[in-house]
Structure formats: structure tokens, C-alpha cells
């Protein structure tokens, strides 16, 4: 399938954009309303889930999806048994309606590197749902990468280290005494992440997720935990690269912003790249203990800047960045495909939901 040779199933036309097969696009071949779409999703579970398992992502484009409650009705139509309500990730998010949140409140100039949602947890989300309530004027794509392909092409020496030792994460969080919602490195506070200031509840949630807690200062917190770094899809039985090294390594952001500058070629992206290069140099000089977000191999061995660059290069080789159109809905198999965010200008509002 391509943009010119499409497959039609009932009144939905399926095709690919350009040469990539990520994502497969669904659009109406005739005018339909939202109820038609939600009923089709409910009645054709086997069809769209098989496409999702094969390609990793489905983009619904051209449907009458105008607001958060419309998006919510699509989430319900999937009949996922457990839609997300509790977010243990790092980015600031606001709830819009039940099961629907803003994707991220990080500044528009800052990129979000490729990652599988909450891959540092024992049980990360199964599916992700994104809705473009308002597409940005420029940039702001949610790029995708097939993690099954990444696993195949990562440097064998890096892969061997992860197979033997796994991945270790360390995150430092400010507490409720700090009024700022997020900083450049720490993002949101721990009370926002856990959704409570009750320390017994924090300990309970942490025990469930195998988080080691270390308190410091007035009410700041360091969280450490380990994961395998790869995951096998429970249905397809495919294996995928599945970790947050791209997001938590100090070198990852600077590698990303220079690639973004080459893509966007704007003064702002150049300025961000220069600034992050300087900040990263300072962080490298100060050493790993100064990093508020950090990732190593499971035995504590540092992932070198050279190794991190090689990982980034493989991601960008396979990265697909299709501009949003207002009203788009994207479903991602979180165990097979990663996502991120490119810098943008102008108003942009992307909403997100997930299923556990």
C-alpha cells in the first residue's frame, strides 16, 4: 500500500505515506460521523489490532474528531479493559477528562527523545493513544521508530552488555516544598508523579514497582530501579529495544538537538543546540553524580557518549516524522514502537491516553 495504491475495508481506506510503513493510515472514503467510527472500531477489533501488531501504529486521519470527549469516546470504543489513570512517568501532564491528559507541558523548544512510554516500569502501557486537538504551525511532530528494527541494528557489543546486565535508572525529584513545577533536568516533582504527599502511599507504590527510595535535603527524593532493556511482545513474540536510555542519558539531548537543527535549519534550533552542548559539557565535567536523571548498564557501568551517539544514529536512521493535522488520532503499540516530540512554534495541543 502507498498513498496512491490503497486498500479499502468497508468505508475505511488504508494506505501508507511515502515509502514508510509506519504508521498505516486509516481515512474515511466517504463522509461519516464520529459514531460510525467508534462503532467500526468496536466491531472490527481483530482487523485493526492485527494491523497494529504488524505495523506498530495506526493513524486515523480525516475523521470528525473535534474535542477531548470525542477522543475519549474512541478510547472507550477500543474496549481496552484498563485505560490509564495513574501516570508514573517524568513529564508534567494535566488531566483533561477521565483517561485523557495533555501529552507534555515541557517548553516547545525542548525536544523529547525517542522512548517507549514508561519503559522503566515492570508493566509499561500496552497501547498509547494520541490526539491532535490543535496541530502546531511548524514542527511539533511526534516522530516514531520501530523498536523491533532498532533491536536488530544496535551495536552487538551494546546489546550484549544489556543482555548480561540490563539497565539501571536514577531519577532525582524535588519535593512539595519547591514551588516550581519542573526544571530542565528533573521535570515534575515527586508529589505530582505519585499523586500524593502521603509517604506511606509513596512507599507502597514504590514497592509495587521495585523503586529504591533515597531521601535527601528537605523533601527531595532519588528513585533507582532496574529493567531488562529489551522486551518480548506477548502476542507477536517479537523482541524490541525497550528502555529509556534515549531520554535519561546526559548525552542524548545534545545528540538529538544537533540532528533536529539539521532537519529544521532554524536559528532557534541552532541556539538550543549550542546551549545544550554547553550544559552537557558542564555536566560531563561535574560527573555522573551531578546528573538528576541518569542511566547506566545494570552493573553500574557508564554508557559512554560514543555508545549513546551510536544508539541515537540508529534511531534517526529509522525515525519517521509525519506532521500532525488537527483532528488526527494515533494509536501506538507501546511494546513495538517508540515516540518523541520535535520542537515547534505556535499553539499546539496534543492529548494522550493509554491502556495498561
XYZ file of C-alpha atoms in Angstrom:
356
model
C 0.000 0.000 0.000
C 1.136 3.563 -0.707
C -0.607 6.896 -0.960
C -1.682 6.024 -4.492
C -2.437 2.325 -4.062
C -4.779 1.878 -1.126
C -6.794 -0.961 0.347
C -10.445 -0.347 1.208
C -12.239 -2.186 4.016
C -15.924 -1.229 4.134
C -15.750 2.592 4.064
C -12.241 2.945 5.540
C -9.338 3.427 3.145
C -5.899 2.236 4.281
C -2.596 3.465 2.892
C 0.991 4.433 3.758
C 2.531 7.878 3.473
C 5.541 7.733 1.174
C 7.869 4.747 1.468
C 7.452 4.085 5.169
C 5.039 1.531 6.619
C 4.935 3.368 9.940
C 2.174 4.231 10.570
C -0.589 2.673 8.487
C -3.142 5.420 7.782
C -6.912 4.926 8.077
C -9.170 7.551 6.486
C -12.860 7.636 5.516
C -13.647 7.065 1.830
C -16.984 8.836 2.330
C -18.416 11.280 4.830
C -19.101 9.658 8.191
C -19.773 10.858 11.728
C -17.970 10.026 14.963
C -20.457 7.309 15.893
C -19.700 5.500 12.628
C -16.011 5.465 13.547
C -16.466 4.297 17.140
C -18.831 1.540 16.011
C -16.348 0.430 13.345
C -13.560 0.268 15.960
C -15.779 -1.788 18.273
C -16.920 -4.216 15.575
C -13.582 -4.660 13.787
C -11.299 -5.379 16.733
C -9.486 -8.243 15.025
C -8.725 -6.211 11.887
C -7.260 -3.064 13.417
C -5.442 -4.973 16.157
C -3.789 -7.193 13.551
C -2.641 -4.082 11.647
C -1.372 -2.600 14.901
C 0.566 -5.764 15.724
C 2.080 -5.836 12.218
C 2.922 -2.163 11.619
C 3.145 -0.839 15.174
C 0.987 2.272 14.738
C -2.306 3.364 13.141
C -3.078 6.974 12.194
C -6.785 7.862 11.942
C -6.972 10.932 9.692
C -9.889 12.893 8.262
C -12.500 11.815 10.808
C -14.794 14.262 12.686
C -12.857 14.309 15.955
C -13.125 17.819 17.393
C -12.560 17.746 21.156
C -11.301 15.749 24.126
C -14.617 13.955 24.694
C -14.590 12.763 21.063
C -11.126 11.340 21.673
C -12.348 9.783 24.905
C -15.144 8.008 23.002
C -12.500 6.411 20.748
C -10.628 5.148 23.813
C -13.838 3.554 25.090
C -14.560 2.071 21.636
C -11.311 0.069 21.709
C -12.782 -1.856 24.661
C -9.411 -1.889 26.381
C -10.042 -3.363 29.828
C -7.866 -0.929 31.770
C -7.482 2.610 30.443
C -4.754 4.617 32.154
C -5.467 6.795 35.179
C -2.144 6.755 37.025
C 0.969 8.182 35.356
C 4.361 7.276 36.844
C 6.308 8.981 34.062
C 8.529 12.043 34.283
C 6.877 14.723 32.111
C 4.368 17.191 33.583
C 0.817 16.325 32.449
C -2.643 17.727 33.159
C -5.827 15.661 33.166
C -8.439 16.954 30.697
C -11.237 14.391 31.101
C -11.150 10.874 32.535
C -8.374 8.812 30.868
C -7.280 11.838 28.758
C -4.252 14.026 29.569
C -2.086 16.647 27.941
C 0.858 14.854 26.315
C 3.524 17.064 27.904
C 3.868 20.519 29.415
C 7.583 20.818 28.633
C 8.628 24.011 26.774
C 8.119 23.972 22.965
C 11.809 24.483 22.154
C 12.877 21.369 24.094
C 12.833 18.028 22.217
C 11.538 14.816 23.747
C 13.782 11.949 22.696
C 12.547 8.608 21.397
C 11.210 6.336 24.110
C 8.646 3.631 24.796
C 6.175 5.016 27.311
C 7.208 4.209 30.897
C 9.629 1.512 29.736
C 11.356 1.775 33.135
C 8.340 0.103 34.772
C 7.730 -3.631 35.193
C 4.392 -3.268 33.394
C 4.503 -0.349 30.953
C 1.380 0.659 28.982
C 0.304 -1.719 26.230
C -1.203 0.855 23.879
C -0.778 4.625 23.562
C -3.350 6.974 22.067
C -2.522 10.488 20.841
C -4.990 13.122 19.612
C -4.052 16.352 17.813
C -6.614 18.766 19.219
C -4.517 21.579 17.725
C -1.575 20.978 15.375
C 1.300 23.471 15.641
C 2.216 25.980 12.923
C 5.666 24.459 12.383
C 7.392 21.373 13.791
C 5.835 19.545 16.709
C 5.768 16.161 15.001
C 5.516 13.066 17.185
C 8.222 11.009 15.453
C 8.003 7.229 15.585
C 10.622 4.476 15.437
C 10.128 0.730 15.074
C 11.868 -0.688 18.162
C 11.979 -4.146 16.601
C 14.275 -2.750 13.898
C 16.346 -0.886 16.495
C 16.957 -4.132 18.375
C 18.254 -5.768 15.189
C 20.691 -2.965 14.341
C 22.088 -1.776 17.689
C 25.843 -2.363 18.099
C 26.173 -6.027 19.194
C 28.588 -5.038 21.977
C 25.986 -2.684 23.489
C 23.307 -5.320 23.085
C 25.458 -7.917 24.821
C 26.036 -5.633 27.826
C 22.305 -5.043 28.173
C 21.522 -8.737 27.792
C 24.006 -9.520 30.571
C 23.292 -6.656 32.958
C 20.084 -4.843 31.997
C 19.584 -1.107 32.516
C 19.703 0.944 35.736
C 17.817 4.230 36.099
C 18.273 7.038 38.596
C 15.897 9.982 38.864
C 16.042 12.852 41.333
C 12.883 14.778 42.174
C 12.187 17.981 44.040
C 9.504 17.773 46.708
C 6.382 19.790 47.573
C 8.473 22.486 49.257
C 9.714 23.549 45.802
C 7.080 25.635 44.060
C 8.446 25.196 40.526
C 6.556 22.525 38.629
C 9.566 21.304 36.650
C 13.196 22.088 35.894
C 15.172 21.414 32.736
C 16.514 18.107 34.076
C 14.213 16.912 36.882
C 10.846 17.688 35.229
C 7.946 17.361 37.685
C 8.035 16.967 41.486
C 7.656 13.562 43.173
C 4.316 14.508 44.759
C 2.952 15.190 41.264
C 4.279 11.902 39.944
C 2.900 9.778 42.809
C -0.259 11.880 43.066
C 0.095 12.152 46.837
C 2.215 13.588 49.650
C 1.384 10.617 51.896
C 4.741 8.904 52.411
C 3.182 5.532 53.230
C 1.353 5.596 49.909
C 4.574 6.616 48.140
C 6.363 3.645 49.723
C 3.536 1.296 48.727
C 3.592 2.389 45.073
C 7.377 2.196 45.036
C 7.402 -1.333 46.417
C 4.945 -2.425 43.710
C 7.313 -1.044 41.061
C 10.610 -2.109 42.688
C 11.723 1.514 43.192
C 14.530 2.125 45.678
C 13.885 5.414 47.515
C 16.625 7.632 48.939
C 15.598 10.917 50.595
C 17.856 13.960 50.764
C 17.599 17.658 51.588
C 14.287 18.916 52.955
C 11.982 16.654 50.942
C 13.845 15.725 47.753
C 13.910 12.155 46.503
C 16.132 9.888 44.410
C 14.482 6.873 42.757
C 16.594 3.982 41.456
C 15.379 0.873 39.644
C 16.480 -1.669 37.050
C 14.913 -3.188 33.944
C 15.924 -5.674 31.268
C 16.314 -3.150 28.412
C 14.539 -5.410 25.885
C 11.007 -6.807 25.816
C 9.246 -9.643 24.002
C 5.799 -8.812 22.634
C 3.263 -11.016 24.466
C 1.255 -11.725 21.299
C 3.588 -11.301 18.306
C 6.569 -12.793 20.225
C 8.849 -10.246 18.533
C 11.694 -8.722 20.557
C 12.219 -4.972 20.788
C 14.659 -2.442 22.200
C 12.689 -1.156 25.194
C 14.391 1.263 27.572
C 14.766 4.936 28.447
C 18.466 5.353 27.637
C 17.492 7.796 24.863
C 15.702 10.005 27.390
C 17.758 9.708 30.581
C 21.355 9.740 29.315
C 23.025 13.143 29.675
C 24.443 12.918 26.143
C 21.139 12.020 24.460
C 19.641 15.507 24.329
C 22.670 17.130 22.724
C 22.843 14.406 20.059
C 19.151 14.962 19.404
C 19.222 18.750 19.106
C 22.027 18.755 16.528
C 20.086 16.271 14.410
C 17.000 18.462 14.827
C 18.977 21.516 13.704
C 19.997 19.672 10.534
C 16.326 18.841 9.943
C 14.706 22.184 10.856
C 17.556 24.594 9.987
C 16.226 27.412 12.188
C 18.052 29.987 14.320
C 16.162 28.755 17.378
C 17.176 25.112 16.876
C 20.793 26.257 16.400
C 20.630 28.297 19.618
C 19.147 25.382 21.570
C 21.854 23.063 20.216
C 24.632 25.462 21.299
C 23.102 25.954 24.759
C 22.609 22.236 25.383
C 26.125 21.496 24.157
C 27.497 23.903 26.774
C 25.264 22.492 29.525
C 26.195 18.924 28.583
C 29.892 19.800 28.679
C 29.445 21.180 32.193
C 27.536 18.057 33.277
C 30.270 15.819 31.837
C 32.925 17.745 33.772
C 30.923 17.562 37.021
C 30.480 13.795 36.610
C 27.594 11.311 36.866
C 26.677 12.173 40.461
C 25.642 15.655 39.316
C 23.068 14.288 36.856
C 19.497 14.486 38.120
C 18.363 11.959 35.510
C 20.853 9.207 34.767
C 21.044 5.795 33.124
C 23.769 3.125 33.195
C 24.104 -0.551 32.467
C 22.629 -2.651 35.255
C 26.062 -3.339 36.778
C 26.710 0.398 37.157
C 28.991 0.699 34.114
C 28.515 4.021 32.364
C 27.028 4.100 28.868
C 29.689 6.102 27.053
C 28.972 9.188 24.948
C 30.205 7.223 21.919
C 27.801 4.367 22.662
C 24.949 6.822 23.171
C 25.668 8.516 19.848
C 25.641 5.167 18.050
C 22.230 4.383 19.602
C 20.924 7.795 18.538
C 22.231 7.284 14.998
C 20.302 4.003 14.654
C 17.121 5.667 15.894
C 17.425 8.524 13.428
C 18.056 6.094 10.591
C 14.609 4.577 11.203
C 12.785 7.665 12.545
C 9.538 8.699 10.825
C 8.215 12.229 11.447
C 4.831 12.886 9.838
C 3.364 16.364 10.553
C 0.195 16.373 12.612
C -3.112 17.513 11.156
C -5.701 18.842 13.596
C -8.128 16.010 14.373
C -5.613 13.174 13.891
C -5.688 10.215 16.288
C -2.660 7.942 16.538
C -2.652 4.517 18.208
C 0.778 3.084 19.043
C 1.763 -0.406 20.143
C 3.993 0.682 23.014
C 5.885 -2.631 23.037
C 6.933 -2.255 19.391
C 7.185 1.465 18.572
C 8.742 4.461 20.325
C 7.696 8.099 20.114
C 9.049 11.543 20.926
C 8.406 15.204 20.156
C 10.161 17.654 17.865
C 10.358 21.372 18.800
C 7.563 23.557 17.485
C 6.217 27.087 17.100
C 2.680 28.365 17.526
C -0.164 26.922 19.602
C -0.097 23.132 19.877
C -2.212 20.797 21.983
C -1.733 17.050 21.812
C -3.744 14.868 24.180
C -2.810 11.359 25.276
C -4.358 8.250 26.770
C -3.036 4.755 27.346
C -4.081 1.262 28.352
C -2.311 -0.876 30.938
